[in-house]
Amino acid sequence: MPMKPLDFDRRYGGLDQVMDAYAGLTADDAPDRISRALTAYLRHTWHTRPWALSIAEQQLRAYAQNPPGRLRHRLGEFSPVPDIGLPEDGIQRWLLQLADHIKQSVEEGRVPPPVAVSETYGEWRARFPELHQFLGGWFSQDMPDEFEDHTSAVRDYAGSVAPTVLARLAGEVAELLALGLEEVDYAVAVAELGMEVDAPAPYTPGGWLAGVAGQLPDRSEP
């Protein structure tokens, strides 16, 4: 049977976060080069949970040095590694390279500089997790069949989540708008965060997000 959540997190939680950063990207790390995916992972993790870097480094080494055998594959007791077109020993070397890069980043204090526009899908999702849930869950390509309009979808979301979650979304929308991006970058942002329909006319993506902030009810009061 598959691992229980606590067992999985103890063995693979940190490694899983690193692997998520490679979604849709090339694993082109080398001993003297860090990929876009790993750079994005380091940048966000340094900012939000720097203590997790040492856990990821340890788990990457443990996985590379003791990869799951056939039994663990059959039982589901392992964390999947992206198919990067390498043989098993090549994957092991790649994982050890990632561990070395993370270790060097920690020991030498090499922190990727902050950016306004996230460079990968994984970084957008990590920076704005509730906005990702909101846009991906309520504004997928099925949204026109499920709701009368965008405002109806916003109201449905607002009526189905807890006040703390609603506040979290409002904060993430405000944070994204505070970046002062160009409209083309806001279009990229909402697409990367899961929005599969256009903003309602005549709004731009950024203008629509500003309107969403105004539509969210204040549920902080009883």
Coordinates of N, CA and C in Angstrom, one line a residue:
M1 N 0.8 -1.2 0.0 CA 0.0 0.0 0.0 C 0.9 1.2 0.0
P2 N 0.4 2.4 -0.6 CA 1.2 3.6 -0.6 C 1.5 4.1 0.8
M3 N 2.6 4.9 0.8 CA 3.0 5.5 2.1 C 1.9 6.3 2.7
K4 N 1.9 6.4 4.0 CA 1.1 7.4 4.7 C 1.8 8.7 4.6
P5 N 0.9 9.8 4.7 CA 1.5 11.1 4.4 C 2.7 11.5 5.3
L6 N 2.7 11.2 6.5 CA 3.8 11.5 7.4 C 5.1 10.8 7.0
D7 N 5.0 9.5 6.6 CA 6.1 8.8 6.2 C 6.7 9.4 4.9
F8 N 5.7 9.7 4.0 CA 6.2 10.3 2.7 C 6.9 11.6 2.9
D9 N 6.4 12.5 3.7 CA 7.0 13.8 4.0 C 8.4 13.6 4.6
R10 N 8.5 12.6 5.5 CA 9.8 12.4 6.2 C 10.9 12.0 5.2
R11 N 10.5 11.2 4.2 CA 11.4 10.7 3.3 C 11.6 11.6 2.0
Y12 N 10.5 12.1 1.6 CA 10.5 12.8 0.3 C 9.9 14.2 0.2
G13 N 9.5 14.7 1.3 CA 8.8 16.0 1.3 C 9.7 17.1 0.6
G14 N 10.9 17.2 1.1 CA 11.8 18.2 0.5 C 12.2 17.9 -0.9
L15 N 12.5 16.7 -1.3 CA 12.8 16.3 -2.6 C 11.6 16.6 -3.5
D16 N 10.4 16.3 -3.1 CA 9.2 16.5 -3.9 C 9.1 18.0 -4.3
Q17 N 9.4 18.9 -3.4 CA 9.3 20.3 -3.7 C 10.3 20.7 -4.8
V18 N 11.5 20.1 -4.7 CA 12.5 20.4 -5.8 C 12.0 19.8 -7.1
M19 N 11.4 18.6 -7.1 CA 10.9 18.0 -8.4 C 9.8 18.8 -9.0
D20 N 8.9 19.4 -8.1 CA 7.8 20.2 -8.6 C 8.3 21.4 -9.4
A21 N 9.5 21.9 -9.0 CA 10.0 23.1 -9.7 C 10.4 22.8 -11.1
Y22 N 10.5 21.5 -11.5 CA 10.9 21.2 -12.9 C 9.7 20.9 -13.8
A23 N 8.5 21.2 -13.3 CA 7.3 20.9 -14.1 C 7.4 21.7 -15.4
G24 N 7.4 21.0 -16.6 CA 7.4 21.6 -17.9 C 8.8 22.2 -18.3
L25 N 9.8 22.0 -17.5 CA 11.1 22.6 -17.8 C 12.2 21.5 -18.1
T26 N 13.3 21.9 -18.7 CA 14.4 21.0 -18.9 C 15.3 21.0 -17.7
A27 N 15.7 19.7 -17.4 CA 16.6 19.5 -16.3 C 18.0 19.7 -16.8
D28 N 18.5 20.9 -17.1 CA 19.8 21.1 -17.8 C 20.8 21.6 -16.8
D29 N 20.7 21.1 -15.6 CA 21.8 21.5 -14.6 C 23.1 20.8 -15.0
A30 N 24.2 21.4 -14.6 CA 25.5 20.8 -14.7 C 26.3 21.2 -13.5
P31 N 27.5 20.5 -13.3 CA 28.3 20.9 -12.1 C 28.6 22.3 -12.0
D32 N 28.7 23.1 -13.1 CA 29.0 24.5 -13.0 C 27.8 25.4 -13.5
R33 N 26.6 24.8 -13.6 CA 25.5 25.6 -14.0 C 24.2 25.2 -13.3
I34 N 23.4 26.1 -12.8 CA 22.2 25.9 -12.2 C 21.0 26.2 -13.2
S35 N 20.1 25.3 -13.3 CA 19.0 25.5 -14.3 C 18.1 26.6 -13.8
R36 N 17.2 27.0 -14.7 CA 16.1 28.0 -14.3 C 15.2 27.4 -13.2
A37 N 14.9 26.1 -13.4 CA 14.0 25.5 -12.4 C 14.6 25.5 -11.0
L38 N 15.9 25.1 -10.9 CA 16.5 25.1 -9.5 C 16.7 26.5 -9.0
T39 N 17.0 27.5 -9.9 CA 17.2 28.9 -9.5 C 15.9 29.4 -8.9
A40 N 14.8 29.1 -9.6 CA 13.5 29.5 -9.1 C 13.1 28.8 -7.7
Y41 N 13.5 27.6 -7.6 CA 13.3 26.9 -6.3 C 14.1 27.5 -5.2
L42 N 15.3 27.8 -5.5 CA 16.2 28.4 -4.4 C 15.7 29.8 -4.1
R43 N 15.3 30.5 -5.0 CA 14.8 31.9 -4.8 C 13.6 31.9 -3.8
H44 N 12.6 31.1 -4.2 CA 11.4 31.1 -3.4 C 11.6 30.4 -2.0
T45 N 12.4 29.4 -2.0 CA 12.6 28.7 -0.7 C 13.5 29.5 0.3
W46 N 14.5 30.2 -0.2 CA 15.3 31.1 0.6 C 14.3 32.1 1.3
H47 N 13.4 32.6 0.5 CA 12.5 33.7 1.0 C 11.4 33.2 1.9
T48 N 10.9 32.0 1.8 CA 9.8 31.5 2.5 C 10.1 30.5 3.6
R49 N 11.0 29.6 3.4 CA 11.4 28.5 4.3 C 12.8 28.1 4.2
P50 N 13.8 28.9 4.5 CA 15.2 28.6 4.2 C 15.6 27.3 5.0
W51 N 15.0 27.0 6.1 CA 15.3 25.7 6.8 C 15.0 24.5 6.0
A52 N 14.2 24.6 4.9 CA 13.8 23.4 4.1 C 14.9 23.0 3.1
L53 N 15.9 23.9 2.9 CA 17.0 23.7 2.0 C 17.8 22.5 2.4
S54 N 18.2 22.4 3.7 CA 19.0 21.3 4.2 C 18.2 20.0 4.1
I55 N 16.9 20.1 4.3 CA 16.1 18.8 4.3 C 16.1 18.3 2.8
A56 N 15.9 19.2 1.9 CA 15.9 18.8 0.5 C 17.3 18.2 0.1
E57 N 18.3 18.9 0.5 CA 19.7 18.4 0.1 C 19.9 17.0 0.7
Q58 N 19.5 16.8 1.9 CA 19.7 15.4 2.5 C 18.8 14.4 1.8
Q59 N 17.6 14.7 1.4 CA 16.7 13.8 0.8 C 17.1 13.5 -0.6
L60 N 17.6 14.5 -1.3 CA 18.2 14.2 -2.7 C 19.3 13.2 -2.7
R61 N 20.2 13.4 -1.7 CA 21.4 12.5 -1.6 C 20.9 11.1 -1.2
A62 N 20.0 11.0 -0.3 CA 19.5 9.7 0.1 C 18.8 8.9 -1.0
Y63 N 18.0 9.7 -1.8 CA 17.3 9.0 -2.9 C 18.3 8.6 -4.0
A64 N 19.3 9.4 -4.3 CA 20.3 9.1 -5.3 C 21.1 7.9 -4.9
Q65 N 21.4 7.8 -3.6 CA 22.3 6.7 -3.2 C 21.5 5.4 -2.9
N66 N 20.2 5.5 -2.8 CA 19.4 4.3 -2.5 C 18.1 4.5 -3.3
P67 N 18.1 4.4 -4.6 CA 16.9 4.6 -5.4 C 15.9 3.4 -5.1
P68 N 14.6 3.7 -5.3 CA 13.6 2.7 -5.0 C 13.7 1.5 -5.9
G69 N 13.6 0.3 -5.4 CA 13.6 -0.9 -6.2 C 12.3 -1.3 -6.7
R70 N 12.1 -2.5 -7.3 CA 10.9 -2.9 -7.9 C 9.8 -3.0 -6.9
L71 N 10.0 -3.5 -5.7 CA 9.0 -3.7 -4.7 C 8.4 -2.3 -4.3
R72 N 9.3 -1.4 -4.0 CA 8.8 -0.1 -3.6 C 8.0 0.6 -4.7
H73 N 8.5 0.4 -6.0 CA 7.7 0.9 -7.1 C 6.3 0.3 -7.2
R74 N 6.2 -1.0 -7.0 CA 4.9 -1.6 -7.0 C 4.0 -1.2 -5.9
L75 N 4.6 -1.0 -4.7 CA 3.8 -0.5 -3.6 C 3.5 1.0 -3.6
G76 N 4.1 1.7 -4.5 CA 4.0 3.1 -4.5 C 4.7 3.8 -3.4
E77 N 5.7 3.2 -2.8 CA 6.5 3.8 -1.7 C 7.7 4.5 -2.2
F78 N 7.5 5.5 -3.1 CA 8.6 6.3 -3.6 C 8.0 7.6 -4.1
S79 N 8.9 8.6 -4.3 CA 8.5 9.9 -4.9 C 9.0 9.8 -6.4
P80 N 8.1 10.1 -7.3 CA 8.4 10.1 -8.7 C 9.4 11.2 -9.1
V81 N 10.4 10.8 -10.0 CA 11.4 11.8 -10.5 C 11.0 12.0 -11.9
P82 N 11.1 13.3 -12.4 CA 10.8 13.6 -13.8 C 11.6 12.7 -14.8
D83 N 11.0 12.4 -15.9 CA 11.7 11.7 -16.9 C 12.5 12.7 -17.7
I84 N 13.8 12.7 -17.5 CA 14.7 13.7 -18.1 C 15.5 13.1 -19.2
G85 N 15.1 11.9 -19.7 CA 15.8 11.2 -20.8 C 17.1 10.7 -20.5
L86 N 17.4 10.3 -19.2 CA 18.7 9.8 -18.8 C 18.5 8.4 -18.2
P87 N 19.5 7.6 -18.4 CA 19.5 6.3 -17.7 C 19.5 6.4 -16.2
E88 N 19.3 5.3 -15.5 CA 19.1 5.4 -14.0 C 20.3 6.1 -13.4
D89 N 21.5 5.7 -13.8 CA 22.7 6.2 -13.2 C 22.9 7.7 -13.5
G90 N 22.4 8.1 -14.7 CA 22.4 9.5 -15.1 C 21.5 10.3 -14.2
I91 N 20.3 9.8 -13.8 CA 19.4 10.4 -12.9 C 20.0 10.6 -11.5
Q92 N 20.7 9.5 -11.1 CA 21.4 9.6 -9.8 C 22.4 10.7 -9.8
R93 N 23.2 10.8 -10.9 CA 24.2 11.9 -10.9 C 23.5 13.3 -10.9
W94 N 22.4 13.4 -11.6 CA 21.7 14.7 -11.7 C 21.2 15.0 -10.3
L95 N 20.6 14.1 -9.6 CA 20.1 14.4 -8.2 C 21.3 14.8 -7.3
L96 N 22.4 14.2 -7.4 CA 23.5 14.5 -6.6 C 24.0 15.9 -7.0
Q97 N 24.0 16.3 -8.2 CA 24.3 17.7 -8.6 C 23.4 18.7 -8.0
L98 N 22.1 18.4 -8.0 CA 21.1 19.3 -7.3 C 21.5 19.4 -5.9
A99 N 21.8 18.3 -5.2 CA 22.2 18.4 -3.8 C 23.4 19.2 -3.6
D100 N 24.4 19.1 -4.5 CA 25.6 19.9 -4.4 C 25.3 21.4 -4.5
H101 N 24.5 21.7 -5.5 CA 24.1 23.1 -5.7 C 23.4 23.7 -4.5
I102 N 22.5 23.0 -3.9 CA 21.8 23.5 -2.8 C 22.7 23.6 -1.6
K103 N 23.6 22.7 -1.4 CA 24.6 22.8 -0.3 C 25.5 24.0 -0.5
Q104 N 25.9 24.2 -1.7 CA 26.8 25.4 -2.0 C 26.0 26.7 -1.8
S105 N 24.7 26.7 -2.2 CA 23.9 27.9 -2.0 C 23.8 28.2 -0.5
V106 N 23.6 27.2 0.4 CA 23.5 27.4 1.8 C 24.8 27.8 2.4
E107 N 25.9 27.0 2.1 CA 27.1 27.3 2.8 C 27.8 28.6 2.4
E108 N 27.5 29.0 1.1 CA 28.2 30.3 0.7 C 27.2 31.5 0.7
G109 N 25.9 31.2 1.1 CA 25.0 32.3 1.1 C 24.6 32.8 -0.2
R110 N 24.6 31.9 -1.2 CA 24.3 32.3 -2.6 C 22.7 32.3 -2.8
V111 N 22.1 33.5 -2.7 CA 20.7 33.6 -2.7 C 20.3 34.3 -4.1
P112 N 19.6 33.6 -4.9 CA 19.2 34.3 -6.2 C 18.4 35.6 -5.9
P113 N 18.7 36.6 -6.6 CA 18.0 37.9 -6.3 C 16.6 37.8 -6.6
P114 N 15.7 38.6 -5.9 CA 14.3 38.6 -6.1 C 13.9 39.1 -7.5
V115 N 12.8 38.6 -8.0 CA 12.3 39.1 -9.3 C 10.8 39.4 -9.2
A116 N 10.4 40.4 -9.9 CA 8.9 40.7 -9.9 C 8.1 39.7 -10.7
V117 N 8.7 39.3 -11.9 CA 8.0 38.4 -12.8 C 8.6 37.0 -12.5
S118 N 7.9 36.1 -12.0 CA 8.4 34.7 -11.8 C 8.8 34.1 -13.1
E119 N 9.9 33.3 -13.1 CA 10.5 32.7 -14.3 C 9.9 31.4 -14.6
T120 N 9.2 30.7 -13.7 CA 8.7 29.4 -14.0 C 7.3 29.2 -13.5
Y121 N 6.6 28.2 -14.1 CA 5.2 27.9 -13.6 C 5.2 27.6 -12.1
G122 N 6.2 26.8 -11.7 CA 6.3 26.3 -10.4 C 6.5 27.5 -9.4
E123 N 7.3 28.5 -9.8 CA 7.5 29.6 -8.9 C 6.2 30.5 -8.8
W124 N 5.5 30.7 -9.9 CA 4.2 31.4 -9.8 C 3.3 30.7 -8.8
R125 N 3.2 29.4 -8.9 CA 2.3 28.7 -8.1 C 2.7 28.7 -6.6
A126 N 4.0 28.6 -6.4 CA 4.5 28.7 -5.0 C 4.4 30.0 -4.4
R127 N 4.5 31.1 -5.1 CA 4.4 32.4 -4.6 C 2.9 32.8 -4.3
F128 N 2.0 32.3 -5.1 CA 0.6 32.7 -5.0 C -0.3 31.4 -5.0
P129 N -0.2 30.6 -3.9 CA -0.9 29.3 -3.9 C -2.4 29.4 -3.9
E130 N -3.0 30.4 -3.2 CA -4.5 30.5 -3.1 C -5.0 31.1 -4.4
L131 N -4.3 32.0 -5.0 CA -4.7 32.6 -6.3 C -4.6 31.5 -7.4
H132 N -3.7 30.6 -7.2 CA -3.6 29.5 -8.2 C -4.9 28.6 -8.0
Q133 N -5.3 28.3 -6.7 CA -6.5 27.6 -6.5 C -7.7 28.3 -7.1
F134 N -7.8 29.6 -6.8 CA -8.9 30.4 -7.3 C -9.1 30.4 -8.8
L135 N -8.0 30.7 -9.5 CA -8.0 30.9 -10.9 C -8.1 29.5 -11.6
G136 N -7.4 28.5 -11.1 CA -7.4 27.2 -11.7 C -8.7 26.5 -11.4
G137 N -9.4 26.7 -10.3 CA -10.6 26.0 -9.9 C -11.8 26.7 -10.4
W138 N -11.8 28.0 -10.5 CA -13.1 28.7 -10.9 C -13.0 29.3 -12.3
F139 N -11.8 29.4 -12.9 CA -11.7 30.0 -14.2 C -11.0 29.2 -15.2
S140 N -11.3 27.9 -15.1 CA -10.8 26.9 -16.1 C -11.6 27.1 -17.4
Q141 N -11.3 26.3 -18.4 CA -12.1 26.5 -19.7 C -13.5 26.1 -19.6
D142 N -13.9 25.4 -18.5 CA -15.3 25.0 -18.2 C -16.1 26.2 -17.6
M143 N -15.4 27.2 -17.2 CA -16.1 28.3 -16.5 C -17.4 28.8 -17.2
P144 N -17.4 29.1 -18.5 CA -18.6 29.6 -19.1 C -19.8 28.7 -19.0
D145 N -19.5 27.4 -18.9 CA -20.6 26.4 -18.8 C -21.1 26.3 -17.4
E146 N -20.3 26.7 -16.4 CA -20.7 26.5 -15.0 C -21.3 27.8 -14.4
F147 N -20.9 28.9 -14.9 CA -21.3 30.2 -14.3 C -21.8 31.1 -15.4
E148 N -22.7 32.0 -14.9 CA -23.3 33.0 -15.9 C -22.3 34.0 -16.4
D149 N -21.3 34.4 -15.5 CA -20.3 35.3 -15.9 C -19.2 35.2 -14.8
H150 N -18.2 36.1 -15.0 CA -17.0 36.1 -14.1 C -17.4 36.5 -12.7
T151 N -18.3 37.4 -12.6 CA -18.8 37.9 -11.3 C -19.4 36.7 -10.5
S152 N -20.2 35.9 -11.2 CA -20.9 34.8 -10.6 C -19.9 33.8 -10.0
A153 N -18.8 33.6 -10.8 CA -17.7 32.7 -10.4 C -17.1 33.2 -9.1
V154 N -16.8 34.5 -9.1 CA -16.1 35.1 -7.9 C -17.1 34.9 -6.7
R155 N -18.3 35.1 -6.9 CA -19.3 35.0 -5.8 C -19.4 33.6 -5.3
D156 N -19.3 32.6 -6.2 CA -19.4 31.2 -5.8 C -18.1 30.9 -5.0
Y157 N -16.9 31.3 -5.4 CA -15.7 31.0 -4.7 C -15.8 31.6 -3.3
A158 N -16.2 32.9 -3.2 CA -16.3 33.6 -1.9 C -17.3 33.0 -1.0
G159 N -18.3 32.3 -1.5 CA -19.3 31.7 -0.6 C -19.0 30.3 -0.2
S160 N -17.9 29.8 -0.8 CA -17.5 28.4 -0.5 C -16.2 28.2 0.3
V161 N -15.5 29.2 0.6 CA -14.3 29.1 1.4 C -14.4 29.8 2.7
A162 N -13.5 29.4 3.6 CA -13.5 30.0 5.0 C -13.0 31.4 4.9
P163 N -13.4 32.2 5.9 CA -12.9 33.6 5.9 C -11.4 33.8 5.9
T164 N -10.7 32.9 6.5 CA -9.2 33.0 6.5 C -8.6 32.8 5.1
V165 N -9.3 31.8 4.3 CA -8.8 31.6 3.0 C -9.2 32.7 2.1
L166 N -10.3 33.3 2.3 CA -10.7 34.5 1.5 C -9.8 35.7 1.8
A167 N -9.4 35.8 3.0 CA -8.4 36.9 3.3 C -7.0 36.6 2.7
R168 N -6.7 35.3 2.6 CA -5.4 34.9 2.0 C -5.4 35.3 0.5
L169 N -6.6 35.0 -0.2 CA -6.7 35.3 -1.6 C -6.6 36.9 -1.8
A170 N -7.3 37.6 -0.9 CA -7.2 39.1 -1.1 C -5.8 39.6 -0.9
G171 N -5.1 39.0 0.0 CA -3.7 39.4 0.2 C -2.8 39.1 -1.0
E172 N -3.0 37.9 -1.6 CA -2.2 37.5 -2.7 C -2.5 38.4 -3.9
V173 N -3.8 38.7 -4.1 CA -4.2 39.6 -5.2 C -3.5 41.0 -5.0
A174 N -3.6 41.5 -3.8 CA -3.0 42.8 -3.5 C -1.4 42.7 -3.8
E175 N -0.8 41.6 -3.4 CA 0.6 41.5 -3.6 C 1.0 41.5 -5.0
L176 N 0.2 40.7 -5.8 CA 0.5 40.6 -7.3 C 0.3 42.0 -7.9
L177 N -0.8 42.7 -7.6 CA -1.0 44.0 -8.1 C 0.1 45.0 -7.7
A178 N 0.6 44.9 -6.5 CA 1.6 45.8 -6.0 C 2.9 45.7 -6.7
L179 N 3.1 44.6 -7.5 CA 4.3 44.5 -8.3 C 4.4 45.5 -9.4
G180 N 3.2 46.0 -9.8 CA 3.2 47.1 -10.8 C 3.7 46.5 -12.2
L181 N 3.3 45.3 -12.6 CA 3.8 44.7 -13.8 C 3.1 45.4 -15.1
E182 N 3.7 45.1 -16.2 CA 3.1 45.5 -17.5 C 1.9 44.5 -17.7
E183 N 0.9 45.0 -18.5 CA -0.2 44.1 -18.7 C 0.1 42.8 -19.3
V184 N 1.1 42.7 -20.2 CA 1.5 41.5 -20.8 C 2.0 40.5 -19.7
D185 N 2.6 41.0 -18.7 CA 3.1 40.2 -17.6 C 2.0 39.7 -16.7
Y186 N 1.0 40.6 -16.5 CA -0.2 40.1 -15.8 C -0.9 39.0 -16.6
A187 N -0.9 39.1 -17.9 CA -1.6 38.1 -18.7 C -0.8 36.8 -18.5
V188 N 0.5 36.8 -18.5 CA 1.3 35.6 -18.3 C 1.0 35.1 -16.9
A189 N 0.9 36.0 -15.9 CA 0.8 35.5 -14.5 C -0.5 34.8 -14.3
V190 N -1.7 35.3 -14.8 CA -2.9 34.6 -14.6 C -3.0 33.3 -15.4
A191 N -2.3 33.3 -16.5 CA -2.3 32.0 -17.3 C -1.5 31.0 -16.6
E192 N -0.4 31.4 -16.1 CA 0.5 30.4 -15.3 C -0.2 29.9 -14.0
L193 N -1.0 30.8 -13.5 CA -1.7 30.5 -12.2 C -3.1 29.7 -12.5
G194 N -3.3 29.4 -13.7 CA -4.4 28.5 -14.0 C -5.6 29.0 -14.7
M195 N -5.7 30.3 -15.0 CA -6.8 30.9 -15.7 C -6.8 30.6 -17.2
E196 N -7.9 29.9 -17.6 CA -8.0 29.5 -19.0 C -9.0 30.2 -19.8
V197 N -9.6 31.3 -19.3 CA -10.5 32.1 -20.0 C -10.0 33.5 -20.0
D198 N -10.5 34.3 -20.9 CA -10.1 35.7 -21.0 C -10.8 36.5 -19.9
A199 N -10.1 37.6 -19.5 CA -10.8 38.5 -18.6 C -12.0 39.1 -19.3
P200 N -13.1 39.4 -18.6 CA -14.3 40.0 -19.3 C -14.0 41.4 -19.9
A201 N -14.6 41.6 -21.0 CA -14.4 42.9 -21.7 C -15.1 43.9 -20.8
P202 N -14.5 45.1 -20.7 CA -13.3 45.6 -21.5 C -12.0 45.6 -20.7
Y203 N -12.0 44.7 -19.7 CA -10.9 44.7 -18.7 C -9.7 44.0 -19.2
T204 N -8.5 44.5 -18.9 CA -7.2 43.8 -19.0 C -7.1 42.8 -17.9
P205 N -6.2 41.8 -17.9 CA -6.0 40.9 -16.8 C -5.7 41.7 -15.5
G206 N -4.9 42.7 -15.5 CA -4.6 43.4 -14.3 C -5.8 44.2 -13.8
G207 N -6.5 44.8 -14.7 CA -7.7 45.6 -14.3 C -8.8 44.7 -13.8
W208 N -8.9 43.5 -14.3 CA -9.9 42.6 -13.8 C -9.5 42.1 -12.4
L209 N -8.2 41.8 -12.2 CA -7.8 41.4 -10.8 C -8.1 42.5 -9.8
A210 N -7.9 43.8 -10.2 CA -8.2 44.9 -9.3 C -9.7 44.9 -9.0
G211 N -10.5 44.6 -10.0 CA -11.9 44.5 -9.7 C -12.3 43.3 -8.8
V212 N -11.6 42.2 -9.0 CA -11.8 41.0 -8.1 C -11.6 41.4 -6.6
A213 N -10.5 42.2 -6.4 CA -10.3 42.6 -5.0 C -11.4 43.3 -4.4
G214 N -12.1 44.1 -5.3 CA -13.2 44.9 -4.8 C -14.5 44.1 -4.6
Q215 N -14.6 42.9 -5.3 CA -15.7 42.0 -5.2 C -15.7 41.1 -4.0
L216 N -14.5 40.9 -3.5 CA -14.4 39.9 -2.4 C -15.0 40.5 -1.1
P217 N -15.9 39.9 -0.5 CA -16.6 40.4 0.7 C -15.7 40.4 1.9
D218 N -15.9 41.3 2.8 CA -15.1 41.4 4.1 C -15.8 40.4 5.0
R219 N -15.3 39.2 5.2 CA -15.9 38.3 6.1 C -15.1 38.2 7.5
S220 N -14.4 39.2 7.7 CA -13.6 39.2 9.0 C -14.6 39.5 10.2
E221 N -15.7 40.2 9.9 CA -16.6 40.6 11.0 C -17.6 39.4 11.1
P222 N -18.1 39.1 12.4 CA -19.0 38.0 12.6 C -20.4 38.4 12.0

